[in-house]
Amino acid sequence: MKNLILFIFFNFFFINLHALELKGKFYQGNLIIGNTEPGSQIYVDKKKIKISNDGFFVFGLSKDRKNDIIIEVVKGKSSEKIIKKIKKKNYKIQRINNLPKKQVTQPKEFYERIKNDNKLIGEARSVNSDLSFFSNKFQVPLKNSIITGVYGSQRILNGIPKSPHYGLDFAANEGTKVNAMLDGVVTLSEKNLYYTGGTIIFDHGHGISTLYMHMKNVNVKKGQSIKQGEVIGTVGKTGRATGPHLDVRLNWFDLKLDPASVLNLN
Ligand SMILES: [Zn+2]
C-alpha cells in the first residue's frame, strides 16, 4: 500500500516536473510563451508548432477568439493536454459621421501600390525561423512617450466599419530615437509604403515578428541582426499618419497580436 502511494506520488510528481510552463495571460490578442522538456512535440489547436532546442515555443490568441485553446505536449509515449479559457478584452469603438467621402475610402490609383506593399509585409510576416529571441523580455521602443492608441480599437466612419487598429501608438516628437524592443533580424526595411510609410519588420523566431511604422528615418537594412535597445530609426509621420507617432505591431504569422501583452502594459 505504502509503495503504491509512493508510486502514484512519484508519477504525479514526475509528470508535473516535466509539465509545461506557460507565460502570458490568456486574454484575446495576447502572446503566450511556453517552456517544456526539450525534444517534446507541441500541438496548439491540433496543429504542430516549432519548439526550440531549449524547449521554448510560442503562439498567439486572435483578437476575437472565443473558443478554448488546446495545448498538447507529447514526449515519447506520454502526452499532456491543457485546455485554457480565453478571457475577453473590451475594445473601444468610435463612430464618426459626415466625413467627406475621400477620407473614408482610398482612391483607386493607389490600389496597385497597396497590393504590392501588402505582399512585402505578408512575406516578412510568414518567416518561420529557428531564432528564439521571442522568449526574452521585450522593452518599450521609446523613452518619454505617451500611448495614444491601443490594440483592437475600431472606427466606424460614415457607418462603414474600418479595419480595427492592431497597433500600439506612442506619440512623440518627430525625430525621437526609436529603440528595438527585442533582438531580431530585419526582414523588411522600406522608406515609403503607402499606409505605413517608413516601415521596419523584425523576425524574432517561430513566426513572431514586430513591425514599426510611420518612421521618419529607417536606419537598418534587410538581413541585419539588431540587438535590443539599438536605435533603428526615428519617429515620423510618414504614410497615412495624422501626426508624428510610432505605431508598433506584434504578429504570430498572420495573426495580429496586442503589443501591450509583451510590454507589460495590460
Ligand atoms: Zn496606430
PDB file of C-alpha atoms and ligand atoms in Angstrom:
ATOM      1  CA  MET A   1       0.000   0.000   0.000  1.00  0.00           C
ATOM      2  CA  LYS A   2       2.726   2.389   1.014  1.00  0.00           C
ATOM      3  CA  ASN A   3       4.609   1.523  -2.155  1.00  0.00           C
ATOM      4  CA  LEU A   4       1.535   2.143  -4.237  1.00  0.00           C
ATOM      5  CA  ILE A   5       1.066   5.593  -2.692  1.00  0.00           C
ATOM      6  CA  LEU A   6       4.718   6.339  -3.260  1.00  0.00           C
ATOM      7  CA  PHE A   7       4.389   5.102  -6.826  1.00  0.00           C
ATOM      8  CA  ILE A   8       1.390   7.338  -7.504  1.00  0.00           C
ATOM      9  CA  PHE A   9       3.039  10.258  -5.796  1.00  0.00           C
ATOM     10  CA  PHE A  10       6.239   9.756  -7.735  1.00  0.00           C
ATOM     11  CA  ASN A  11       4.434   9.581 -11.046  1.00  0.00           C
ATOM     12  CA  PHE A  12       2.340  12.594 -10.267  1.00  0.00           C
ATOM     13  CA  PHE A  13       5.428  14.499  -9.249  1.00  0.00           C
ATOM     14  CA  PHE A  14       7.389  13.283 -12.240  1.00  0.00           C
ATOM     15  CA  ILE A  15       4.728  14.299 -14.743  1.00  0.00           C
ATOM     16  CA  ASN A  16       4.425  17.715 -13.197  1.00  0.00           C
ATOM     17  CA  LEU A  17       8.158  18.154 -13.021  1.00  0.00           C
ATOM     18  CA  HIS A  18       8.242  17.970 -16.803  1.00  0.00           C
ATOM     19  CA  ALA A  19       4.968  19.714 -17.259  1.00  0.00           C
ATOM     20  CA  LEU A  20       4.812  22.718 -19.405  1.00  0.00           C
ATOM     21  CA  GLU A  21       5.174  26.189 -18.104  1.00  0.00           C
ATOM     22  CA  LEU A  22       3.085  28.868 -19.809  1.00  0.00           C
ATOM     23  CA  LYS A  23       3.900  32.544 -19.535  1.00  0.00           C
ATOM     24  CA  GLY A  24       1.345  35.190 -20.511  1.00  0.00           C
ATOM     25  CA  LYS A  25      -2.294  35.895 -19.745  1.00  0.00           C
ATOM     26  CA  PHE A  26      -4.930  34.024 -21.721  1.00  0.00           C
ATOM     27  CA  TYR A  27      -6.678  37.127 -22.976  1.00  0.00           C
ATOM     28  CA  GLN A  28      -7.782  37.780 -26.552  1.00  0.00           C
ATOM     29  CA  GLY A  29      -4.881  39.144 -28.614  1.00  0.00           C
ATOM     30  CA  ASN A  30      -2.149  38.029 -26.237  1.00  0.00           C
ATOM     31  CA  LEU A  31       1.129  36.258 -26.856  1.00  0.00           C
ATOM     32  CA  ILE A  32       1.843  33.120 -24.825  1.00  0.00           C
ATOM     33  CA  ILE A  33       5.318  31.654 -24.329  1.00  0.00           C
ATOM     34  CA  GLY A  34       5.716  28.058 -23.282  1.00  0.00           C
ATOM     35  CA  ASN A  35       8.591  26.005 -21.991  1.00  0.00           C
ATOM     36  CA  THR A  36       8.799  22.268 -21.622  1.00  0.00           C
ATOM     37  CA  GLU A  37      11.219  19.390 -21.872  1.00  0.00           C
ATOM     38  CA  PRO A  38      13.412  19.743 -24.973  1.00  0.00           C
ATOM     39  CA  GLY A  39      12.628  17.184 -27.641  1.00  0.00           C
ATOM     40  CA  SER A  40       8.888  17.263 -26.962  1.00  0.00           C
ATOM     41  CA  GLN A  41       6.348  17.874 -29.673  1.00  0.00           C
ATOM     42  CA  ILE A  42       3.870  20.697 -29.230  1.00  0.00           C
ATOM     43  CA  TYR A  43       0.415  20.960 -30.715  1.00  0.00           C
ATOM     44  CA  VAL A  44      -1.761  24.050 -30.445  1.00  0.00           C
ATOM     45  CA  ASP A  45      -5.334  23.541 -31.623  1.00  0.00           C
ATOM     46  CA  LYS A  46      -4.067  20.185 -33.001  1.00  0.00           C
ATOM     47  CA  LYS A  47      -1.532  21.950 -35.211  1.00  0.00           C
ATOM     48  CA  LYS A  48       2.134  21.153 -34.636  1.00  0.00           C
ATOM     49  CA  ILE A  49       4.315  24.150 -33.808  1.00  0.00           C
ATOM     50  CA  LYS A  50       8.064  24.638 -33.506  1.00  0.00           C
ATOM     51  CA  ILE A  51       9.934  24.023 -30.264  1.00  0.00           C
ATOM     52  CA  SER A  52      13.455  25.376 -29.680  1.00  0.00           C
ATOM     53  CA  ASN A  53      16.433  23.281 -28.582  1.00  0.00           C
ATOM     54  CA  ASP A  54      15.955  24.538 -25.043  1.00  0.00           C
ATOM     55  CA  GLY A  55      12.239  23.747 -25.009  1.00  0.00           C
ATOM     56  CA  PHE A  56      10.678  27.124 -25.814  1.00  0.00           C
ATOM     57  CA  PHE A  57       7.646  27.586 -28.029  1.00  0.00           C
ATOM     58  CA  VAL A  58       5.234  30.420 -28.698  1.00  0.00           C
ATOM     59  CA  PHE A  59       1.739  31.092 -30.011  1.00  0.00           C
ATOM     60  CA  GLY A  60      -0.825  33.858 -30.120  1.00  0.00           C
ATOM     61  CA  LEU A  61      -4.524  34.273 -29.403  1.00  0.00           C
ATOM     62  CA  SER A  62      -6.537  36.079 -32.054  1.00  0.00           C
ATOM     63  CA  LYS A  63      -8.282  39.366 -31.321  1.00  0.00           C
ATOM     64  CA  ASP A  64     -11.775  37.892 -31.273  1.00  0.00           C
ATOM     65  CA  ARG A  65     -11.043  34.356 -30.162  1.00  0.00           C
ATOM     66  CA  LYS A  66     -13.836  32.862 -28.090  1.00  0.00           C
ATOM     67  CA  ASN A  67     -13.089  29.119 -28.162  1.00  0.00           C
ATOM     68  CA  ASP A  68     -10.911  27.466 -25.540  1.00  0.00           C
ATOM     69  CA  ILE A  69      -7.393  26.714 -26.695  1.00  0.00           C
ATOM     70  CA  ILE A  70      -5.894  23.221 -26.517  1.00  0.00           C
ATOM     71  CA  ILE A  71      -2.166  22.840 -25.902  1.00  0.00           C
ATOM     72  CA  GLU A  72      -0.740  19.345 -26.111  1.00  0.00           C
ATOM     73  CA  VAL A  73       2.772  18.230 -25.245  1.00  0.00           C
ATOM     74  CA  VAL A  74       3.915  14.837 -26.484  1.00  0.00           C
ATOM     75  CA  LYS A  75       7.147  13.249 -25.291  1.00  0.00           C
ATOM     76  CA  GLY A  76       7.764   9.633 -26.227  1.00  0.00           C
ATOM     77  CA  LYS A  77       4.680   7.738 -25.126  1.00  0.00           C
ATOM     78  CA  SER A  78       3.444  10.298 -22.654  1.00  0.00           C
ATOM     79  CA  SER A  79       1.316  13.254 -23.505  1.00  0.00           C
ATOM     80  CA  GLU A  80      -0.257  16.039 -21.582  1.00  0.00           C
ATOM     81  CA  LYS A  81      -3.153  18.175 -22.651  1.00  0.00           C
ATOM     82  CA  ILE A  82      -4.067  21.554 -21.255  1.00  0.00           C
ATOM     83  CA  ILE A  83      -7.238  23.404 -22.131  1.00  0.00           C
ATOM     84  CA  LYS A  84      -7.394  27.117 -21.415  1.00  0.00           C
ATOM     85  CA  LYS A  85     -10.306  29.509 -21.451  1.00  0.00           C
ATOM     86  CA  ILE A  86      -9.779  32.790 -23.270  1.00  0.00           C
ATOM     87  CA  LYS A  87     -10.763  35.952 -21.452  1.00  0.00           C
ATOM     88  CA  LYS A  88     -12.438  38.727 -23.392  1.00  0.00           C
ATOM     89  CA  LYS A  89     -10.920  42.127 -23.949  1.00  0.00           C
ATOM     90  CA  ASN A  90     -13.117  45.182 -24.291  1.00  0.00           C
ATOM     91  CA  TYR A  91     -12.274  47.102 -27.428  1.00  0.00           C
ATOM     92  CA  LYS A  92     -13.078  50.758 -27.965  1.00  0.00           C
ATOM     93  CA  ILE A  93     -15.457  51.586 -30.781  1.00  0.00           C
ATOM     94  CA  GLN A  94     -15.599  55.123 -32.145  1.00  0.00           C
ATOM     95  CA  ARG A  95     -18.266  56.319 -34.586  1.00  0.00           C
ATOM     96  CA  ILE A  96     -17.560  59.347 -36.785  1.00  0.00           C
ATOM     97  CA  ASN A  97     -20.185  60.522 -39.260  1.00  0.00           C
ATOM     98  CA  ASN A  98     -20.463  63.142 -42.005  1.00  0.00           C
ATOM     99  CA  LEU A  99     -16.870  62.757 -43.208  1.00  0.00           C
ATOM    100  CA  PRO A 100     -16.009  63.694 -46.809  1.00  0.00           C
ATOM    101  CA  LYS A 101     -16.029  60.525 -48.962  1.00  0.00           C
ATOM    102  CA  LYS A 102     -12.321  60.577 -49.867  1.00  0.00           C
ATOM    103  CA  GLN A 103     -11.371  60.285 -46.204  1.00  0.00           C
ATOM    104  CA  VAL A 104     -13.335  57.058 -45.923  1.00  0.00           C
ATOM    105  CA  THR A 105     -12.196  55.063 -48.968  1.00  0.00           C
ATOM    106  CA  GLN A 106      -8.812  55.037 -50.708  1.00  0.00           C
ATOM    107  CA  PRO A 107      -8.581  56.404 -54.261  1.00  0.00           C
ATOM    108  CA  LYS A 108      -8.333  53.678 -56.933  1.00  0.00           C
ATOM    109  CA  GLU A 109      -4.971  54.845 -58.287  1.00  0.00           C
ATOM    110  CA  PHE A 110      -3.256  53.566 -55.126  1.00  0.00           C
ATOM    111  CA  TYR A 111      -4.673  50.029 -55.260  1.00  0.00           C
ATOM    112  CA  GLU A 112      -1.656  48.537 -57.104  1.00  0.00           C
ATOM    113  CA  ARG A 113       0.795  50.104 -54.702  1.00  0.00           C
ATOM    114  CA  ILE A 114      -1.174  48.996 -51.650  1.00  0.00           C
ATOM    115  CA  LYS A 115      -1.348  45.461 -53.042  1.00  0.00           C
ATOM    116  CA  ASN A 116       2.405  45.396 -53.540  1.00  0.00           C
ATOM    117  CA  ASP A 117       3.075  46.760 -50.031  1.00  0.00           C
ATOM    118  CA  ASN A 118       0.812  44.113 -48.531  1.00  0.00           C
ATOM    119  CA  LYS A 119       2.696  41.408 -50.397  1.00  0.00           C
ATOM    120  CA  LEU A 120       6.040  42.597 -48.966  1.00  0.00           C
ATOM    121  CA  ILE A 121       4.636  42.788 -45.451  1.00  0.00           C
ATOM    122  CA  GLY A 122       2.946  39.389 -45.804  1.00  0.00           C
ATOM    123  CA  GLU A 123       6.198  37.752 -46.890  1.00  0.00           C
ATOM    124  CA  ALA A 124       8.106  39.206 -43.945  1.00  0.00           C
ATOM    125  CA  ARG A 125       5.444  38.010 -41.530  1.00  0.00           C
ATOM    126  CA  SER A 126       5.413  34.455 -42.861  1.00  0.00           C
ATOM    127  CA  VAL A 127       9.088  33.799 -41.951  1.00  0.00           C
ATOM    128  CA  ASN A 128       9.321  30.749 -39.688  1.00  0.00           C
ATOM    129  CA  SER A 129      12.932  30.795 -38.456  1.00  0.00           C
ATOM    130  CA  ASP A 130      14.590  28.872 -35.624  1.00  0.00           C
ATOM    131  CA  LEU A 131      15.562  32.061 -33.772  1.00  0.00           C
ATOM    132  CA  SER A 132      14.311  32.034 -30.196  1.00  0.00           C
ATOM    133  CA  PHE A 133      14.603  35.708 -29.239  1.00  0.00           C
ATOM    134  CA  PHE A 134      10.824  35.728 -28.624  1.00  0.00           C
ATOM    135  CA  SER A 135      11.418  34.028 -25.251  1.00  0.00           C
ATOM    136  CA  ASN A 136      13.256  37.108 -23.925  1.00  0.00           C
ATOM    137  CA  LYS A 137      11.659  40.137 -22.315  1.00  0.00           C
ATOM    138  CA  PHE A 138      10.547  42.955 -24.649  1.00  0.00           C
ATOM    139  CA  GLN A 139      11.247  46.587 -23.798  1.00  0.00           C
ATOM    140  CA  VAL A 140       9.344  49.745 -24.776  1.00  0.00           C
ATOM    141  CA  PRO A 141      10.633  51.298 -28.022  1.00  0.00           C
ATOM    142  CA  LEU A 142      10.614  54.931 -26.887  1.00  0.00           C
ATOM    143  CA  LYS A 143      11.547  56.878 -23.824  1.00  0.00           C
ATOM    144  CA  ASN A 144       9.269  59.712 -22.709  1.00  0.00           C
ATOM    145  CA  SER A 145       6.233  58.987 -24.801  1.00  0.00           C
ATOM    146  CA  ILE A 146       2.519  58.663 -24.210  1.00  0.00           C
ATOM    147  CA  ILE A 147       0.286  55.922 -25.522  1.00  0.00           C
ATOM    148  CA  THR A 148      -2.393  57.435 -27.718  1.00  0.00           C
ATOM    149  CA  GLY A 149      -3.792  54.376 -29.471  1.00  0.00           C
ATOM    150  CA  VAL A 150      -4.407  50.821 -28.357  1.00  0.00           C
ATOM    151  CA  TYR A 151      -4.945  47.409 -29.913  1.00  0.00           C
ATOM    152  CA  GLY A 152      -8.405  46.409 -31.053  1.00  0.00           C
ATOM    153  CA  SER A 153      -9.989  49.836 -31.223  1.00  0.00           C
ATOM    154  CA  GLN A 154     -12.181  50.367 -34.247  1.00  0.00           C
ATOM    155  CA  ARG A 155     -13.599  53.340 -36.091  1.00  0.00           C
ATOM    156  CA  ILE A 156     -16.890  53.360 -37.894  1.00  0.00           C
ATOM    157  CA  LEU A 157     -16.709  56.143 -40.485  1.00  0.00           C
ATOM    158  CA  ASN A 158     -19.980  57.223 -42.092  1.00  0.00           C
ATOM    159  CA  GLY A 159     -21.420  53.890 -40.960  1.00  0.00           C
ATOM    160  CA  ILE A 160     -18.628  51.861 -42.628  1.00  0.00           C
ATOM    161  CA  PRO A 161     -16.633  49.780 -40.119  1.00  0.00           C
ATOM    162  CA  LYS A 162     -12.918  50.249 -40.847  1.00  0.00           C
ATOM    163  CA  SER A 163     -10.410  47.552 -40.008  1.00  0.00           C
ATOM    164  CA  PRO A 164      -9.554  47.523 -36.311  1.00  0.00           C
ATOM    165  CA  HIS A 165      -6.386  49.211 -35.110  1.00  0.00           C
ATOM    166  CA  TYR A 166      -3.940  46.450 -34.315  1.00  0.00           C
ATOM    167  CA  GLY A 167      -1.070  48.564 -33.087  1.00  0.00           C
ATOM    168  CA  LEU A 168       0.075  50.407 -30.062  1.00  0.00           C
ATOM    169  CA  ASP A 169       0.616  54.110 -30.749  1.00  0.00           C
ATOM    170  CA  PHE A 170       3.236  56.155 -28.942  1.00  0.00           C
ATOM    171  CA  ALA A 171       3.012  59.887 -29.507  1.00  0.00           C
ATOM    172  CA  ALA A 172       6.420  61.560 -29.569  1.00  0.00           C
ATOM    173  CA  ASN A 173       8.175  64.424 -31.286  1.00  0.00           C
ATOM    174  CA  GLU A 174       9.310  63.913 -34.820  1.00  0.00           C
ATOM    175  CA  GLY A 175      12.935  62.728 -34.824  1.00  0.00           C
ATOM    176  CA  THR A 176      12.768  60.959 -31.436  1.00  0.00           C
ATOM    177  CA  LYS A 177      15.021  57.899 -31.463  1.00  0.00           C
ATOM    178  CA  VAL A 178      13.297  54.526 -31.723  1.00  0.00           C
ATOM    179  CA  ASN A 179      14.900  51.535 -29.985  1.00  0.00           C
ATOM    180  CA  ALA A 180      14.452  47.890 -30.910  1.00  0.00           C
ATOM    181  CA  MET A 181      12.077  46.173 -28.478  1.00  0.00           C
ATOM    182  CA  LEU A 182      13.908  42.860 -28.760  1.00  0.00           C
ATOM    183  CA  ASP A 183      16.848  41.182 -30.518  1.00  0.00           C
ATOM    184  CA  GLY A 184      15.887  40.271 -34.050  1.00  0.00           C
ATOM    185  CA  VAL A 185      16.755  40.049 -37.723  1.00  0.00           C
ATOM    186  CA  VAL A 186      15.420  42.668 -40.150  1.00  0.00           C
ATOM    187  CA  THR A 187      13.094  41.071 -42.719  1.00  0.00           C
ATOM    188  CA  LEU A 188      11.718  44.296 -44.197  1.00  0.00           C
ATOM    189  CA  SER A 189      13.086  47.811 -44.338  1.00  0.00           C
ATOM    190  CA  GLU A 190      11.168  50.266 -46.507  1.00  0.00           C
ATOM    191  CA  LYS A 191      11.193  54.052 -46.552  1.00  0.00           C
ATOM    192  CA  ASN A 192       7.833  54.776 -48.083  1.00  0.00           C
ATOM    193  CA  LEU A 193       4.957  52.304 -48.003  1.00  0.00           C
ATOM    194  CA  TYR A 194       1.508  53.742 -48.736  1.00  0.00           C
ATOM    195  CA  TYR A 195      -0.163  53.269 -45.358  1.00  0.00           C
ATOM    196  CA  THR A 196       2.774  52.656 -43.068  1.00  0.00           C
ATOM    197  CA  GLY A 197       5.434  54.996 -44.520  1.00  0.00           C
ATOM    198  CA  GLY A 198       8.919  54.226 -43.170  1.00  0.00           C
ATOM    199  CA  THR A 199       8.490  50.622 -42.069  1.00  0.00           C
ATOM    200  CA  ILE A 200      10.704  48.019 -40.367  1.00  0.00           C
ATOM    201  CA  ILE A 201       9.839  44.391 -39.642  1.00  0.00           C
ATOM    202  CA  PHE A 202      11.917  42.120 -37.395  1.00  0.00           C
ATOM    203  CA  ASP A 203      11.858  38.369 -37.137  1.00  0.00           C
ATOM    204  CA  HIS A 204      12.209  37.084 -33.562  1.00  0.00           C
ATOM    205  CA  GLY A 205      11.771  33.400 -34.390  1.00  0.00           C
ATOM    206  CA  HIS A 206       8.955  30.837 -34.678  1.00  0.00           C
ATOM    207  CA  GLY A 207       6.720  33.239 -36.620  1.00  0.00           C
ATOM    208  CA  ILE A 208       6.933  36.095 -34.132  1.00  0.00           C
ATOM    209  CA  SER A 209       7.556  39.427 -35.814  1.00  0.00           C
ATOM    210  CA  THR A 210       7.363  43.062 -34.816  1.00  0.00           C
ATOM    211  CA  LEU A 211       6.660  45.986 -37.102  1.00  0.00           C
ATOM    212  CA  TYR A 212       7.445  49.690 -36.656  1.00  0.00           C
ATOM    213  CA  MET A 213       5.676  52.242 -38.862  1.00  0.00           C
ATOM    214  CA  HIS A 214       5.408  55.911 -39.864  1.00  0.00           C
ATOM    215  CA  MET A 215       9.141  56.345 -39.250  1.00  0.00           C
ATOM    216  CA  LYS A 216      10.993  59.411 -40.449  1.00  0.00           C
ATOM    217  CA  ASN A 217      14.368  57.684 -40.670  1.00  0.00           C
ATOM    218  CA  VAL A 218      14.937  53.989 -41.188  1.00  0.00           C
ATOM    219  CA  ASN A 219      18.473  53.097 -40.098  1.00  0.00           C
ATOM    220  CA  VAL A 220      18.549  49.332 -40.688  1.00  0.00           C
ATOM    221  CA  LYS A 221      18.910  47.062 -43.698  1.00  0.00           C
ATOM    222  CA  LYS A 222      17.160  43.838 -44.592  1.00  0.00           C
ATOM    223  CA  GLY A 223      19.119  40.867 -43.261  1.00  0.00           C
ATOM    224  CA  GLN A 224      20.789  42.849 -40.465  1.00  0.00           C
ATOM    225  CA  SER A 225      20.887  41.461 -36.907  1.00  0.00           C
ATOM    226  CA  ILE A 226      19.838  44.012 -34.315  1.00  0.00           C
ATOM    227  CA  LYS A 227      20.249  43.951 -30.551  1.00  0.00           C
ATOM    228  CA  GLN A 228      17.538  45.026 -28.140  1.00  0.00           C
ATOM    229  CA  GLY A 229      17.737  48.749 -27.400  1.00  0.00           C
ATOM    230  CA  GLU A 230      19.689  49.618 -30.555  1.00  0.00           C
ATOM    231  CA  VAL A 231      18.496  52.749 -32.368  1.00  0.00           C
ATOM    232  CA  ILE A 232      16.720  51.601 -35.542  1.00  0.00           C
ATOM    233  CA  GLY A 233      15.341  54.933 -36.739  1.00  0.00           C
ATOM    234  CA  THR A 234      13.310  57.938 -35.665  1.00  0.00           C
ATOM    235  CA  VAL A 235       9.663  58.857 -35.093  1.00  0.00           C
ATOM    236  CA  GLY A 236       7.894  60.410 -38.061  1.00  0.00           C
ATOM    237  CA  LYS A 237       4.502  60.861 -39.672  1.00  0.00           C
ATOM    238  CA  THR A 238       5.177  59.086 -42.965  1.00  0.00           C
ATOM    239  CA  GLY A 239       2.464  57.076 -44.731  1.00  0.00           C
ATOM    240  CA  ARG A 240      -1.125  57.703 -43.624  1.00  0.00           C
ATOM    241  CA  ALA A 241      -0.440  59.293 -40.269  1.00  0.00           C
ATOM    242  CA  THR A 242      -2.186  62.343 -38.882  1.00  0.00           C
ATOM    243  CA  GLY A 243       0.743  63.426 -36.726  1.00  0.00           C
ATOM    244  CA  PRO A 244       4.148  62.204 -35.559  1.00  0.00           C
ATOM    245  CA  HIS A 245       3.881  58.947 -33.652  1.00  0.00           C
ATOM    246  CA  LEU A 246       5.305  55.445 -33.577  1.00  0.00           C
ATOM    247  CA  ASP A 247       2.899  52.601 -34.199  1.00  0.00           C
ATOM    248  CA  VAL A 248       4.282  49.161 -33.299  1.00  0.00           C
ATOM    249  CA  ARG A 249       2.772  45.803 -34.176  1.00  0.00           C
ATOM    250  CA  LEU A 250       3.240  42.267 -32.922  1.00  0.00           C
ATOM    251  CA  ASN A 251       2.443  39.239 -35.068  1.00  0.00           C
ATOM    252  CA  TRP A 252       2.412  35.481 -34.847  1.00  0.00           C
ATOM    253  CA  PHE A 253       2.483  34.756 -38.587  1.00  0.00           C
ATOM    254  CA  ASP A 254      -0.709  36.296 -39.990  1.00  0.00           C
ATOM    255  CA  LEU A 255      -2.281  36.723 -36.575  1.00  0.00           C
ATOM    256  CA  LYS A 256      -2.094  40.272 -35.279  1.00  0.00           C
ATOM    257  CA  LEU A 257      -1.439  40.358 -31.548  1.00  0.00           C
ATOM    258  CA  ASP A 258      -1.530  43.012 -28.854  1.00  0.00           C
ATOM    259  CA  PRO A 259       1.939  44.569 -28.393  1.00  0.00           C
ATOM    260  CA  ALA A 260       0.881  45.636 -24.895  1.00  0.00           C
ATOM    261  CA  SER A 261       0.797  41.959 -23.922  1.00  0.00           C
ATOM    262  CA  VAL A 262       4.594  41.698 -24.200  1.00  0.00           C
ATOM    263  CA  LEU A 263       5.411  45.158 -22.861  1.00  0.00           C
ATOM    264  CA  ASN A 264       3.616  44.504 -19.573  1.00  0.00           C
ATOM    265  CA  LEU A 265       1.146  47.250 -20.335  1.00  0.00           C
ATOM    266  CA  ASN A 266      -2.002  45.188 -19.882  1.00  0.00           C
TER     267      ASN A 266
HETATM  268 ZN    ZN B   1      -1.590  53.407 -34.978  1.00  0.00          ZN
END
